[in-house]
């Protein structure tokens, strides 16, 4: 079992929203291959409500970090609107192979599916694809390994956006077996973590800002880059 105690992963709770620290390796929703999912554990987060909370956005199976859950249908609708309107601010930490020479920048490359097969989620850069924008900032470097620690801010929310954008720039995310150089089995794990999430959910209050601690599988690389 990947989640031994989901309550220990609860980062924030109020009447409308929960934010949890999703572990790497756990899909949010069931897939065609079956297996353990986050959804199976959400009943433990009802806190007296008649129904379990539901995820308001997506995180890849192998991405860890902040995931927002709506506690009931109206809350979920409000959260879905924030994400659809691009008002939810997300910052990811990534360890990439190589890295940019500049300190900051952005990647503006449209994305489309590689295949017409509706079961395939693999993506590619494509001038005819959907507009996709990622902003990035260097947080640290490790000359010995050639790794760079980046903060990534996806302005749009396309499938696999950060992974495809980084790979297209020539610095794939470490541990990525689809868009990078990692093996399908036995690799270091995808070095991508949803570090912070800011939700302007209440009009007269500051945005809810939540931070997830760096996951264990990224600590060695982050420390080498200066964390």
Short mmCIF file of C-alpha atoms in Angstrom, two decimals:
data_model
loop_
_atom_site.label_atom_id
_atom_site.label_comp_id
_atom_site.label_asym_id
_atom_site.label_seq_id
_atom_site.Cartn_x
_atom_site.Cartn_y
_atom_site.Cartn_z
CA UNK A 1 0.00 0.00 0.00
CA UNK A 2 1.44 3.36 -1.07
CA UNK A 3 -0.71 5.39 1.34
CA UNK A 4 -0.32 4.05 4.86
CA UNK A 5 -2.07 6.98 6.50
CA UNK A 6 -3.71 9.57 4.29
CA UNK A 7 -4.55 11.73 7.32
CA UNK A 8 -0.83 12.27 7.84
CA UNK A 9 -0.68 13.71 4.33
CA UNK A 10 -3.34 16.35 4.97
CA UNK A 11 -1.75 19.80 4.51
CA UNK A 12 -4.82 22.06 4.74
CA UNK A 13 -8.49 21.79 5.70
CA UNK A 14 -11.44 24.16 5.81
CA UNK A 15 -15.18 23.93 5.11
CA UNK A 16 -14.75 23.79 1.32
CA UNK A 17 -11.34 22.42 0.45
CA UNK A 18 -8.67 19.97 1.54
CA UNK A 19 -5.12 19.95 0.22
CA UNK A 20 -3.11 16.76 0.54
CA UNK A 21 0.47 15.78 -0.26
CA UNK A 22 -0.04 13.10 -2.91
CA UNK A 23 2.74 10.49 -2.94
CA UNK A 24 4.63 9.73 -6.13
CA UNK A 25 3.60 6.49 -7.78
CA UNK A 26 -0.08 6.73 -6.88
CA UNK A 27 -2.63 7.56 -9.62
CA UNK A 28 -5.52 9.78 -8.59
CA UNK A 29 -8.18 7.87 -10.54
CA UNK A 30 -8.59 4.24 -11.61
CA UNK A 31 -6.99 3.26 -14.91
CA UNK A 32 -7.35 0.36 -17.32
CA UNK A 33 -4.65 -1.65 -15.52
CA UNK A 34 -6.34 -1.42 -12.12
CA UNK A 35 -4.29 -1.17 -8.95
CA UNK A 36 -4.28 1.15 -5.96
CA UNK A 37 -5.54 4.72 -6.47
CA UNK A 38 -5.89 7.80 -4.31
CA UNK A 39 -9.67 7.67 -4.76
CA UNK A 40 -9.77 4.45 -2.71
CA UNK A 41 -8.46 6.35 0.34
CA UNK A 42 -10.64 9.47 0.22
CA UNK A 43 -13.40 8.19 2.51
CA UNK A 44 -10.96 8.74 5.39
CA UNK A 45 -11.14 12.47 4.63
CA UNK A 46 -14.90 12.99 4.91
CA UNK A 47 -14.64 14.51 8.43
CA UNK A 48 -18.35 13.98 9.09
CA UNK A 49 -19.68 14.84 5.63
CA UNK A 50 -21.89 12.30 3.85
CA UNK A 51 -19.64 11.94 0.80
CA UNK A 52 -15.93 11.72 0.23
CA UNK A 53 -14.04 14.70 -1.24
CA UNK A 54 -13.02 14.63 -4.88
CA UNK A 55 -9.92 15.88 -6.70
CA UNK A 56 -10.35 19.29 -8.32
CA UNK A 57 -7.42 18.89 -10.74
CA UNK A 58 -4.92 16.31 -11.96
CA UNK A 59 -1.46 15.26 -10.93
CA UNK A 60 0.38 12.58 -12.89
CA UNK A 61 0.78 9.25 -11.14
CA UNK A 62 4.51 9.79 -10.65
CA UNK A 63 4.26 13.45 -9.58
CA UNK A 64 4.11 14.14 -5.84
CA UNK A 65 2.82 17.15 -3.93
CA UNK A 66 -0.12 19.49 -3.47
CA UNK A 67 -3.49 18.20 -4.66
CA UNK A 68 -6.73 20.10 -3.91
CA UNK A 69 -9.93 18.25 -3.06
CA UNK A 70 -13.44 19.70 -3.03
CA UNK A 71 -15.35 18.58 0.06
CA UNK A 72 -18.79 18.64 -1.61
CA UNK A 73 -20.33 19.34 -5.02
CA UNK A 74 -20.55 23.14 -4.70
CA UNK A 75 -17.01 23.38 -3.37
CA UNK A 76 -15.76 21.19 -6.20
CA UNK A 77 -17.50 23.40 -8.76
CA UNK A 78 -15.84 26.52 -7.32
CA UNK A 79 -12.43 24.86 -7.37
CA UNK A 80 -12.93 23.55 -10.89
CA UNK A 81 -13.71 27.11 -12.01
CA UNK A 82 -10.49 28.43 -10.44
CA UNK A 83 -8.41 25.88 -12.32
CA UNK A 84 -10.34 26.31 -15.59
CA UNK A 85 -9.86 30.10 -15.42
CA UNK A 86 -6.15 29.76 -14.66
CA UNK A 87 -6.53 31.51 -11.30
CA UNK A 88 -5.01 28.71 -9.23
CA UNK A 89 -1.26 29.34 -9.00
CA UNK A 90 0.96 26.25 -9.04
CA UNK A 91 4.69 26.02 -8.50
CA UNK A 92 6.53 22.78 -9.13
CA UNK A 93 10.07 21.78 -8.23
CA UNK A 94 11.92 19.75 -10.84
CA UNK A 95 15.40 18.32 -11.20
CA UNK A 96 16.37 18.38 -14.86
CA UNK A 97 19.24 16.85 -16.82
CA UNK A 98 21.47 19.69 -17.96
CA UNK A 99 19.51 22.91 -17.73
CA UNK A 100 19.18 26.40 -19.13
CA UNK A 101 22.08 28.82 -19.15
CA UNK A 102 19.83 31.73 -18.14
CA UNK A 103 18.37 32.28 -14.66
CA UNK A 104 14.72 32.72 -15.71
CA UNK A 105 12.61 32.35 -18.80
CA UNK A 106 9.49 30.85 -20.32
CA UNK A 107 8.57 28.06 -22.71
CA UNK A 108 5.83 28.90 -25.20
CA UNK A 109 5.24 25.75 -27.24
CA UNK A 110 1.80 24.40 -28.30
CA UNK A 111 1.09 20.79 -27.35
CA UNK A 112 -0.94 18.03 -28.99
CA UNK A 113 -1.44 14.32 -28.49
CA UNK A 114 1.06 12.03 -30.19
CA UNK A 115 -1.70 9.66 -31.21
CA UNK A 116 -5.37 9.78 -32.20
CA UNK A 117 -5.96 6.89 -29.81
CA UNK A 118 -8.20 8.34 -27.05
CA UNK A 119 -6.52 6.02 -24.53
CA UNK A 120 -3.11 7.62 -25.13
CA UNK A 121 -2.03 10.60 -23.02
CA UNK A 122 1.45 10.96 -24.50
CA UNK A 123 2.01 14.45 -25.84
CA UNK A 124 4.27 16.27 -28.31
CA UNK A 125 5.05 19.84 -29.31
CA UNK A 126 2.99 20.75 -32.36
CA UNK A 127 2.44 24.19 -33.96
CA UNK A 128 -1.18 23.18 -34.53
CA UNK A 129 -1.67 22.09 -30.92
CA UNK A 130 -3.17 23.87 -27.92
CA UNK A 131 -1.35 26.99 -26.65
CA UNK A 132 0.89 26.04 -23.71
CA UNK A 133 3.02 28.33 -21.56
CA UNK A 134 5.43 27.49 -18.74
CA UNK A 135 7.54 29.97 -16.78
CA UNK A 136 10.72 28.75 -15.08
CA UNK A 137 13.39 29.93 -12.66
CA UNK A 138 16.69 28.30 -11.68
CA UNK A 139 16.91 27.58 -7.95
CA UNK A 140 20.23 25.75 -7.92
CA UNK A 141 22.74 23.72 -9.91
CA UNK A 142 25.08 20.79 -9.31
CA UNK A 143 28.15 20.92 -11.53
CA UNK A 144 29.23 17.41 -10.53
CA UNK A 145 26.11 15.71 -11.89
CA UNK A 146 24.97 18.34 -14.39
CA UNK A 147 21.58 18.60 -12.72
CA UNK A 148 19.60 21.82 -12.37
CA UNK A 149 16.88 22.52 -9.81
CA UNK A 150 14.02 24.50 -11.36
CA UNK A 151 10.85 26.17 -10.15
CA UNK A 152 8.22 25.66 -12.85
CA UNK A 153 4.99 27.65 -13.11
CA UNK A 154 2.51 26.25 -15.64
CA UNK A 155 0.38 29.15 -16.89
CA UNK A 156 -1.73 26.70 -18.88
CA UNK A 157 -2.58 23.22 -17.66
CA UNK A 158 -2.03 20.79 -20.52
CA UNK A 159 -1.44 17.08 -19.99
CA UNK A 160 2.26 16.37 -19.28
CA UNK A 161 2.99 20.03 -20.04
CA UNK A 162 6.02 20.46 -17.78
CA UNK A 163 7.55 17.16 -18.83
CA UNK A 164 7.17 17.82 -22.56
CA UNK A 165 8.28 21.45 -22.32
CA UNK A 166 11.45 20.63 -20.39
CA UNK A 167 12.31 17.80 -22.77
CA UNK A 168 11.70 20.02 -25.80
CA UNK A 169 14.19 22.55 -24.42
CA UNK A 170 16.88 19.87 -24.16
CA UNK A 171 16.74 19.46 -20.38
CA UNK A 172 14.30 16.61 -19.61
CA UNK A 173 13.12 16.00 -16.08
CA UNK A 174 15.26 13.43 -14.32
CA UNK A 175 13.55 10.07 -13.99
CA UNK A 176 11.09 10.62 -16.87
CA UNK A 177 10.77 7.32 -18.81
CA UNK A 178 8.49 8.80 -21.51
CA UNK A 179 10.06 12.13 -22.46
CA UNK A 180 13.48 11.70 -20.86
CA UNK A 181 16.22 9.09 -20.64
CA UNK A 182 15.06 7.06 -17.62
CA UNK A 183 14.39 3.32 -17.98
CA UNK A 184 10.80 2.08 -17.66
CA UNK A 185 11.79 0.01 -14.63
CA UNK A 186 14.28 0.69 -11.87
CA UNK A 187 14.84 4.40 -12.53
CA UNK A 188 15.20 7.11 -9.88
CA UNK A 189 11.54 8.06 -10.06
CA UNK A 190 10.18 11.20 -11.72
CA UNK A 191 11.85 14.20 -10.08
CA UNK A 192 8.79 16.47 -10.28
CA UNK A 193 6.97 17.78 -7.20
CA UNK A 194 3.97 20.10 -6.84
CA UNK A 195 5.61 22.32 -4.23
CA UNK A 196 3.03 25.08 -3.67
CA UNK A 197 -0.59 25.74 -4.53
CA UNK A 198 -2.35 29.09 -4.12
CA UNK A 199 -6.16 29.13 -4.31
CA UNK A 200 -8.01 32.50 -4.34
CA UNK A 201 -11.16 30.78 -3.16
CA UNK A 202 -12.63 33.48 -0.91
CA UNK A 203 -13.17 36.95 -2.46
CA UNK A 204 -12.44 38.95 0.70
CA UNK A 205 -9.54 36.86 1.99
CA UNK A 206 -5.97 36.23 0.82
CA UNK A 207 -5.43 33.19 -1.33
CA UNK A 208 -5.07 29.88 0.48
CA UNK A 209 -1.39 29.02 0.02
CA UNK A 210 -0.18 25.51 0.81
CA UNK A 211 3.31 24.02 0.59
CA UNK A 212 4.23 20.34 0.37
CA UNK A 213 7.58 19.13 1.75
CA UNK A 214 10.12 17.78 -0.72
CA UNK A 215 9.64 14.02 -1.23
CA UNK A 216 12.26 11.54 -0.14
CA UNK A 217 13.19 10.40 -3.65
CA UNK A 218 14.23 13.96 -4.57
CA UNK A 219 16.14 14.95 -1.43
CA UNK A 220 19.59 13.79 -2.53
CA UNK A 221 19.42 15.66 -5.83
CA UNK A 222 17.94 18.78 -4.27
CA UNK A 223 20.63 18.82 -1.59
CA UNK A 224 23.34 18.54 -4.27
CA UNK A 225 21.78 21.55 -5.99
CA UNK A 226 21.84 23.63 -2.82
CA UNK A 227 18.63 22.94 -0.91
#
